Amino acid sequence: MANIALESVSKVYPDGTRAVHDLDLEIEDGELAVFVGPSGCGKTSALRMIAGLEEITDGTIKVGDRVVNDLPPKDRDIAMIFQNYALYPHMSSFDNMAFALKMRGHDRSEIKRRVDDAARVLGLVDVLKKKPRTLSGGQRQRVAMGRAIVREPQAFLMDEPLSNLDAKLRVQMRAEIARIQRDLSVTTIYVTHDQSEAMTLGDRVAVMRKGELQQLASPQELYREPANLFVAEFIGSPAMNLVEATIEGGLARFGEYSLPVDGRAGLGSYEGRKVALGIRPEDFEDAALSDAPAGSRLPVTVDLREDMGSEIFLHFSVSAPHVATEEVRDAVETEEALAALENPAGTPFVGRVGRESRAREGDRIEVAVDTRMLHFFDLETSASISK
Ligand SMILES: Nc1ncnc2c1ncn2[C@@H]1O[C@H](COP(=O)(O)OP(=O)(O)O)[C@@H](O)[C@H]1O
Ligand SMILES: [Mg+2]
């Protein structure tokens, strides 16, 4: 097993497409790292360069202490698991997993040991004699993983391996992959466009946009301290509420509202200037359920109440401009959210409040804000403004 290091790695395709730009990161030995970002941001290109399936335009890739830039895929000792796995239909699960080992001339007892070990980890012991068509979708996926596992590679690379499965099976297999990876502790890079998958799976998550790394951090850190507006908007569901605000005399003013920002030294140089203010939905509470001070309460009109059972989403509108920079647009995931960025009437907000909230559609209520949790970003650079 080994760590994987990328040093200033770039990929420019022959047609001039710059798919990956100056990627610098290190995945530790045994770590499960996730690459996440919108379609086209360069995840697959990055993975294929690590696997050796795509030439590197610039930079260095190391596996362990070996530079692998010029090694063919088969000599890199890395197993890649794709979304479209093809099992041999006429072979049993055992033979499907054993195939590559036989081709490599391993002896029978060694093959049996490795396949049995993999089957135990994967929960396939009872279906080793079965052919693919008699297996469930999840079992087939696990056999495909088994074929990679039996090679006992230095690292696994997985490119959206679950995207062909239905939602329920996907969540189940996600948990399986996390468990298997922990059991084997093989360095793994997992690629997905789904931020919730990234957050639940990764020890660390690398967020990419347009071929560039935005932030590499633990899920908690990405969520609590997004490095820029792209990460802030992309990570978290419902997304962070973002609005333009002006910093004035220790207050962030937006629309008819103002919130105290005392003690945020980083905002010192922004006096009188516009910034992006971000508030996570859960940092709101129905003021009727809160003893928050008057200064952190905002009167709002409830546009929509969504009862989620364990909590309630209250939607309301803030009459201040959207933060609709290119970074934010790139991170927005739905057409509705993109359309909302064009709405001149105001900026839609979502608050996640306690399930005891009695607020109904059309009610004029107060919401309390946990002002310690406010996020601020520079509108020009998009970077987070430090505390
Ligand atoms: N073989 C190729 N030739 C030219 N452009 C490519 C090729 N493969 C991918 N691209 C382009 O490179 C960019 C990154 O693609 P990709 O790595 O597949 O992103 P992702 O996996 O994040 O969706 C995209 O603009 C894509 O169209
Ligand atoms: Mg891809």
PDB file of N, CA and C in Angstrom, residues 315-379:
ATOM      1  N   HIS A 315     -39.179  28.688   4.189  1.00  0.00           N
ATOM      2  CA  HIS A 315     -38.654  29.488   3.083  1.00  0.00           C
ATOM      3  C   HIS A 315     -39.159  30.917   3.234  1.00  0.00           C
ATOM      4  N   PHE A 316     -38.268  31.870   3.030  1.00  0.00           N
ATOM      5  CA  PHE A 316     -38.669  33.279   3.047  1.00  0.00           C
ATOM      6  C   PHE A 316     -37.759  34.043   2.098  1.00  0.00           C
ATOM      7  N   SER A 317     -38.147  35.268   1.800  1.00  0.00           N
ATOM      8  CA  SER A 317     -37.388  36.027   0.806  1.00  0.00           C
ATOM      9  C   SER A 317     -36.738  37.229   1.473  1.00  0.00           C
ATOM     10  N   VAL A 318     -35.511  37.540   1.050  1.00  0.00           N
ATOM     11  CA  VAL A 318     -34.775  38.677   1.596  1.00  0.00           C
ATOM     12  C   VAL A 318     -34.585  39.688   0.467  1.00  0.00           C
ATOM     13  N   SER A 319     -34.978  40.943   0.720  1.00  0.00           N
ATOM     14  CA  SER A 319     -34.941  41.927  -0.377  1.00  0.00           C
ATOM     15  C   SER A 319     -33.550  42.549  -0.497  1.00  0.00           C
ATOM     16  N   ALA A 320     -32.608  41.719  -0.845  1.00  0.00           N
ATOM     17  CA  ALA A 320     -31.231  42.169  -1.103  1.00  0.00           C
ATOM     18  C   ALA A 320     -30.703  41.329  -2.261  1.00  0.00           C
ATOM     19  N   PRO A 321     -29.698  41.856  -2.974  1.00  0.00           N
ATOM     20  CA  PRO A 321     -29.246  41.149  -4.189  1.00  0.00           C
ATOM     21  C   PRO A 321     -28.631  39.778  -3.901  1.00  0.00           C
ATOM     22  N   HIS A 322     -28.834  38.889  -4.857  1.00  0.00           N
ATOM     23  CA  HIS A 322     -28.185  37.577  -4.853  1.00  0.00           C
ATOM     24  C   HIS A 322     -26.690  37.726  -4.968  1.00  0.00           C
ATOM     25  N   VAL A 323     -25.999  36.691  -4.540  1.00  0.00           N
ATOM     26  CA  VAL A 323     -24.600  36.559  -4.921  1.00  0.00           C
ATOM     27  C   VAL A 323     -24.618  35.623  -6.122  1.00  0.00           C
ATOM     28  N   ALA A 324     -24.439  36.198  -7.306  1.00  0.00           N
ATOM     29  CA  ALA A 324     -24.589  35.395  -8.528  1.00  0.00           C
ATOM     30  C   ALA A 324     -23.293  35.418  -9.327  1.00  0.00           C
ATOM     31  N   THR A 325     -22.180  35.293  -8.633  1.00  0.00           N
ATOM     32  CA  THR A 325     -20.899  35.265  -9.340  1.00  0.00           C
ATOM     33  C   THR A 325     -20.781  33.964 -10.133  1.00  0.00           C
ATOM     34  N   GLU A 326     -19.795  33.927 -11.016  1.00  0.00           N
ATOM     35  CA  GLU A 326     -19.571  32.741 -11.832  1.00  0.00           C
ATOM     36  C   GLU A 326     -19.337  31.508 -10.957  1.00  0.00           C
ATOM     37  N   GLU A 327     -18.621  31.690  -9.849  1.00  0.00           N
ATOM     38  CA  GLU A 327     -18.326  30.571  -8.941  1.00  0.00           C
ATOM     39  C   GLU A 327     -19.622  29.979  -8.401  1.00  0.00           C
ATOM     40  N   VAL A 328     -20.531  30.868  -7.991  1.00  0.00           N
ATOM     41  CA  VAL A 328     -21.802  30.402  -7.432  1.00  0.00           C
ATOM     42  C   VAL A 328     -22.618  29.695  -8.507  1.00  0.00           C
ATOM     43  N   ARG A 329     -22.694  30.295  -9.690  1.00  0.00           N
ATOM     44  CA  ARG A 329     -23.440  29.672 -10.793  1.00  0.00           C
ATOM     45  C   ARG A 329     -22.917  28.277 -11.114  1.00  0.00           C
ATOM     46  N   ASP A 330     -21.597  28.149 -11.110  1.00  0.00           N
ATOM     47  CA  ASP A 330     -21.008  26.840 -11.428  1.00  0.00           C
ATOM     48  C   ASP A 330     -21.380  25.785 -10.390  1.00  0.00           C
ATOM     49  N   ALA A 331     -21.608  26.218  -9.173  1.00  0.00           N
ATOM     50  CA  ALA A 331     -21.841  25.267  -8.087  1.00  0.00           C
ATOM     51  C   ALA A 331     -23.307  24.913  -7.927  1.00  0.00           C
ATOM     52  N   VAL A 332     -24.195  25.748  -8.485  1.00  0.00           N
ATOM     53  CA  VAL A 332     -25.627  25.518  -8.333  1.00  0.00           C
ATOM     54  C   VAL A 332     -26.008  24.233  -9.063  1.00  0.00           C
ATOM     55  N   GLU A 333     -26.812  23.406  -8.411  1.00  0.00           N
ATOM     56  CA  GLU A 333     -27.055  22.074  -8.958  1.00  0.00           C
ATOM     57  C   GLU A 333     -28.362  21.902  -9.712  1.00  0.00           C
ATOM     58  N   THR A 334     -29.348  22.765  -9.442  1.00  0.00           N
ATOM     59  CA  THR A 334     -30.634  22.551 -10.104  1.00  0.00           C
ATOM     60  C   THR A 334     -31.001  23.752 -10.980  1.00  0.00           C
ATOM     61  N   GLU A 335     -31.833  23.492 -11.980  1.00  0.00           N
ATOM     62  CA  GLU A 335     -32.318  24.551 -12.865  1.00  0.00           C
ATOM     63  C   GLU A 335     -33.107  25.599 -12.072  1.00  0.00           C
ATOM     64  N   GLU A 336     -33.894  25.123 -11.098  1.00  0.00           N
ATOM     65  CA  GLU A 336     -34.708  26.046 -10.297  1.00  0.00           C
ATOM     66  C   GLU A 336     -33.806  27.033  -9.563  1.00  0.00           C
ATOM     67  N   ALA A 337     -32.754  26.493  -8.964  1.00  0.00           N
ATOM     68  CA  ALA A 337     -31.861  27.347  -8.188  1.00  0.00           C
ATOM     69  C   ALA A 337     -31.160  28.354  -9.097  1.00  0.00           C
ATOM     70  N   LEU A 338     -30.846  27.902 -10.312  1.00  0.00           N
ATOM     71  CA  LEU A 338     -30.197  28.800 -11.273  1.00  0.00           C
ATOM     72  C   LEU A 338     -31.173  29.910 -11.685  1.00  0.00           C
ATOM     73  N   ALA A 339     -32.430  29.511 -11.914  1.00  0.00           N
ATOM     74  CA  ALA A 339     -33.451  30.492 -12.290  1.00  0.00           C
ATOM     75  C   ALA A 339     -33.673  31.491 -11.155  1.00  0.00           C
ATOM     76  N   ALA A 340     -33.621  30.997  -9.917  1.00  0.00           N
ATOM     77  CA  ALA A 340     -33.847  31.864  -8.759  1.00  0.00           C
ATOM     78  C   ALA A 340     -32.796  32.968  -8.696  1.00  0.00           C
ATOM     79  N   LEU A 341     -31.594  32.681  -9.205  1.00  0.00           N
ATOM     80  CA  LEU A 341     -30.532  33.688  -9.186  1.00  0.00           C
ATOM     81  C   LEU A 341     -30.867  34.886 -10.080  1.00  0.00           C
ATOM     82  N   GLU A 342     -31.837  34.682 -11.010  1.00  0.00           N
ATOM     83  CA  GLU A 342     -32.217  35.768 -11.920  1.00  0.00           C
ATOM     84  C   GLU A 342     -33.382  36.595 -11.365  1.00  0.00           C
ATOM     85  N   ASN A 343     -34.027  36.098 -10.321  1.00  0.00           N
ATOM     86  CA  ASN A 343     -35.224  36.751  -9.794  1.00  0.00           C
ATOM     87  C   ASN A 343     -34.872  38.094  -9.151  1.00  0.00           C
ATOM     88  N   PRO A 344     -35.381  39.211  -9.729  1.00  0.00           N
ATOM     89  CA  PRO A 344     -34.998  40.521  -9.204  1.00  0.00           C
ATOM     90  C   PRO A 344     -35.715  40.874  -7.897  1.00  0.00           C
ATOM     91  N   ALA A 345     -36.764  40.137  -7.560  1.00  0.00           N
ATOM     92  CA  ALA A 345     -37.588  40.506  -6.401  1.00  0.00           C
ATOM     93  C   ALA A 345     -36.833  40.327  -5.081  1.00  0.00           C
ATOM     94  N   GLY A 346     -35.921  39.394  -5.032  1.00  0.00           N
ATOM     95  CA  GLY A 346     -35.206  39.180  -3.777  1.00  0.00           C
ATOM     96  C   GLY A 346     -34.482  37.862  -3.816  1.00  0.00           C
ATOM     97  N   THR A 347     -33.855  37.549  -2.668  1.00  0.00           N
ATOM     98  CA  THR A 347     -33.074  36.325  -2.593  1.00  0.00           C
ATOM     99  C   THR A 347     -33.815  35.319  -1.725  1.00  0.00           C
ATOM    100  N   PRO A 348     -34.117  34.136  -2.276  1.00  0.00           N
ATOM    101  CA  PRO A 348     -34.826  33.139  -1.466  1.00  0.00           C
ATOM    102  C   PRO A 348     -33.899  32.532  -0.407  1.00  0.00           C
ATOM    103  N   PHE A 349     -34.389  32.455   0.810  1.00  0.00           N
ATOM    104  CA  PHE A 349     -33.653  31.864   1.925  1.00  0.00           C
ATOM    105  C   PHE A 349     -34.399  30.630   2.433  1.00  0.00           C
ATOM    106  N   VAL A 350     -33.646  29.696   2.996  1.00  0.00           N
ATOM    107  CA  VAL A 350     -34.237  28.542   3.676  1.00  0.00           C
ATOM    108  C   VAL A 350     -33.661  28.483   5.081  1.00  0.00           C
ATOM    109  N   GLY A 351     -34.540  28.350   6.047  1.00  0.00           N
ATOM    110  CA  GLY A 351     -34.106  28.122   7.426  1.00  0.00           C
ATOM    111  C   GLY A 351     -34.558  26.743   7.865  1.00  0.00           C
ATOM    112  N   ARG A 352     -33.662  26.020   8.552  1.00  0.00           N
ATOM    113  CA  ARG A 352     -34.050  24.702   9.114  1.00  0.00           C
ATOM    114  C   ARG A 352     -34.340  24.933  10.577  1.00  0.00           C
ATOM    115  N   VAL A 353     -35.590  24.818  10.939  1.00  0.00           N
ATOM    116  CA  VAL A 353     -35.943  25.144  12.323  1.00  0.00           C
ATOM    117  C   VAL A 353     -36.527  23.921  13.030  1.00  0.00           C
ATOM    118  N   GLY A 354     -36.690  24.058  14.324  1.00  0.00           N
ATOM    119  CA  GLY A 354     -37.149  22.941  15.147  1.00  0.00           C
ATOM    120  C   GLY A 354     -38.546  22.477  14.748  1.00  0.00           C
ATOM    121  N   ARG A 355     -38.799  21.193  14.985  1.00  0.00           N
ATOM    122  CA  ARG A 355     -40.090  20.653  14.543  1.00  0.00           C
ATOM    123  C   ARG A 355     -41.255  21.166  15.374  1.00  0.00           C
ATOM    124  N   GLU A 356     -40.946  21.876  16.482  1.00  0.00           N
ATOM    125  CA  GLU A 356     -42.027  22.476  17.284  1.00  0.00           C
ATOM    126  C   GLU A 356     -42.520  23.777  16.661  1.00  0.00           C
ATOM    127  N   SER A 357     -41.853  24.260  15.635  1.00  0.00           N
ATOM    128  CA  SER A 357     -42.234  25.549  15.055  1.00  0.00           C
ATOM    129  C   SER A 357     -43.678  25.525  14.566  1.00  0.00           C
ATOM    130  N   ARG A 358     -44.438  26.576  14.933  1.00  0.00           N
ATOM    131  CA  ARG A 358     -45.842  26.653  14.500  1.00  0.00           C
ATOM    132  C   ARG A 358     -45.995  27.560  13.287  1.00  0.00           C
ATOM    133  N   ALA A 359     -44.881  28.089  12.800  1.00  0.00           N
ATOM    134  CA  ALA A 359     -44.951  29.048  11.686  1.00  0.00           C
ATOM    135  C   ALA A 359     -45.630  28.415  10.480  1.00  0.00           C
ATOM    136  N   ARG A 360     -46.581  29.159   9.885  1.00  0.00           N
ATOM    137  CA  ARG A 360     -47.318  28.674   8.718  1.00  0.00           C
ATOM    138  C   ARG A 360     -47.079  29.618   7.549  1.00  0.00           C
ATOM    139  N   GLU A 361     -47.422  29.121   6.347  1.00  0.00           N
ATOM    140  CA  GLU A 361     -47.299  29.949   5.160  1.00  0.00           C
ATOM    141  C   GLU A 361     -48.081  31.241   5.325  1.00  0.00           C
ATOM    142  N   GLY A 362     -47.451  32.362   4.978  1.00  0.00           N
ATOM    143  CA  GLY A 362     -48.092  33.675   5.076  1.00  0.00           C
ATOM    144  C   GLY A 362     -47.881  34.342   6.425  1.00  0.00           C
ATOM    145  N   ASP A 363     -47.417  33.605   7.436  1.00  0.00           N
ATOM    146  CA  ASP A 363     -47.199  34.195   8.765  1.00  0.00           C
ATOM    147  C   ASP A 363     -46.029  35.172   8.743  1.00  0.00           C
ATOM    148  N   ARG A 364     -46.182  36.232   9.510  1.00  0.00           N
ATOM    149  CA  ARG A 364     -45.067  37.142   9.750  1.00  0.00           C
ATOM    150  C   ARG A 364     -44.440  36.695  11.073  1.00  0.00           C
ATOM    151  N   ILE A 365     -43.214  36.220  11.018  1.00  0.00           N
ATOM    152  CA  ILE A 365     -42.557  35.706  12.230  1.00  0.00           C
ATOM    153  C   ILE A 365     -41.165  36.310  12.341  1.00  0.00           C
ATOM    154  N   GLU A 366     -40.506  35.981  13.440  1.00  0.00           N
ATOM    155  CA  GLU A 366     -39.090  36.328  13.552  1.00  0.00           C
ATOM    156  C   GLU A 366     -38.264  35.056  13.502  1.00  0.00           C
ATOM    157  N   VAL A 367     -37.150  35.128  12.747  1.00  0.00           N
ATOM    158  CA  VAL A 367     -36.183  34.034  12.802  1.00  0.00           C
ATOM    159  C   VAL A 367     -34.927  34.556  13.507  1.00  0.00           C
ATOM    160  N   ALA A 368     -34.336  33.701  14.318  1.00  0.00           N
ATOM    161  CA  ALA A 368     -33.105  34.061  15.033  1.00  0.00           C
ATOM    162  C   ALA A 368     -31.919  33.470  14.278  1.00  0.00           C
ATOM    163  N   VAL A 369     -30.834  34.227  14.240  1.00  0.00           N
ATOM    164  CA  VAL A 369     -29.634  33.786  13.532  1.00  0.00           C
ATOM    165  C   VAL A 369     -28.521  33.557  14.545  1.00  0.00           C
ATOM    166  N   ASP A 370     -27.825  32.445  14.407  1.00  0.00           N
ATOM    167  CA  ASP A 370     -26.637  32.218  15.231  1.00  0.00           C
ATOM    168  C   ASP A 370     -25.485  32.999  14.596  1.00  0.00           C
ATOM    169  N   THR A 371     -25.270  34.217  15.103  1.00  0.00           N
ATOM    170  CA  THR A 371     -24.347  35.139  14.411  1.00  0.00           C
ATOM    171  C   THR A 371     -22.880  34.717  14.538  1.00  0.00           C
ATOM    172  N   ARG A 372     -22.599  33.756  15.416  1.00  0.00           N
ATOM    173  CA  ARG A 372     -21.211  33.253  15.474  1.00  0.00           C
ATOM    174  C   ARG A 372     -20.878  32.445  14.233  1.00  0.00           C
ATOM    175  N   MET A 373     -21.926  31.978  13.540  1.00  0.00           N
ATOM    176  CA  MET A 373     -21.724  31.045  12.423  1.00  0.00           C
ATOM    177  C   MET A 373     -21.809  31.714  11.048  1.00  0.00           C
ATOM    178  N   LEU A 374     -21.814  33.048  11.038  1.00  0.00           N
ATOM    179  CA  LEU A 374     -21.913  33.717   9.740  1.00  0.00           C
ATOM    180  C   LEU A 374     -20.649  33.492   8.914  1.00  0.00           C
ATOM    181  N   HIS A 375     -20.840  33.378   7.599  1.00  0.00           N
ATOM    182  CA  HIS A 375     -19.704  33.251   6.673  1.00  0.00           C
ATOM    183  C   HIS A 375     -19.617  34.514   5.828  1.00  0.00           C
ATOM    184  N   PHE A 376     -18.382  34.929   5.546  1.00  0.00           N
ATOM    185  CA  PHE A 376     -18.190  36.092   4.672  1.00  0.00           C
ATOM    186  C   PHE A 376     -17.178  35.764   3.586  1.00  0.00           C
ATOM    187  N   PHE A 377     -17.458  36.297   2.393  1.00  0.00           N
ATOM    188  CA  PHE A 377     -16.577  36.045   1.242  1.00  0.00           C
ATOM    189  C   PHE A 377     -16.337  37.346   0.486  1.00  0.00           C
ATOM    190  N   ASP A 378     -15.141  37.458  -0.050  1.00  0.00           N
ATOM    191  CA  ASP A 378     -14.796  38.598  -0.894  1.00  0.00           C
ATOM    192  C   ASP A 378     -15.487  38.422  -2.247  1.00  0.00           C
ATOM    193  N   LEU A 379     -16.228  39.459  -2.679  1.00  0.00           N
ATOM    194  CA  LEU A 379     -17.001  39.310  -3.921  1.00  0.00           C
ATOM    195  C   LEU A 379     -16.104  39.280  -5.149  1.00  0.00           C
TER     196      LEU A 379
END
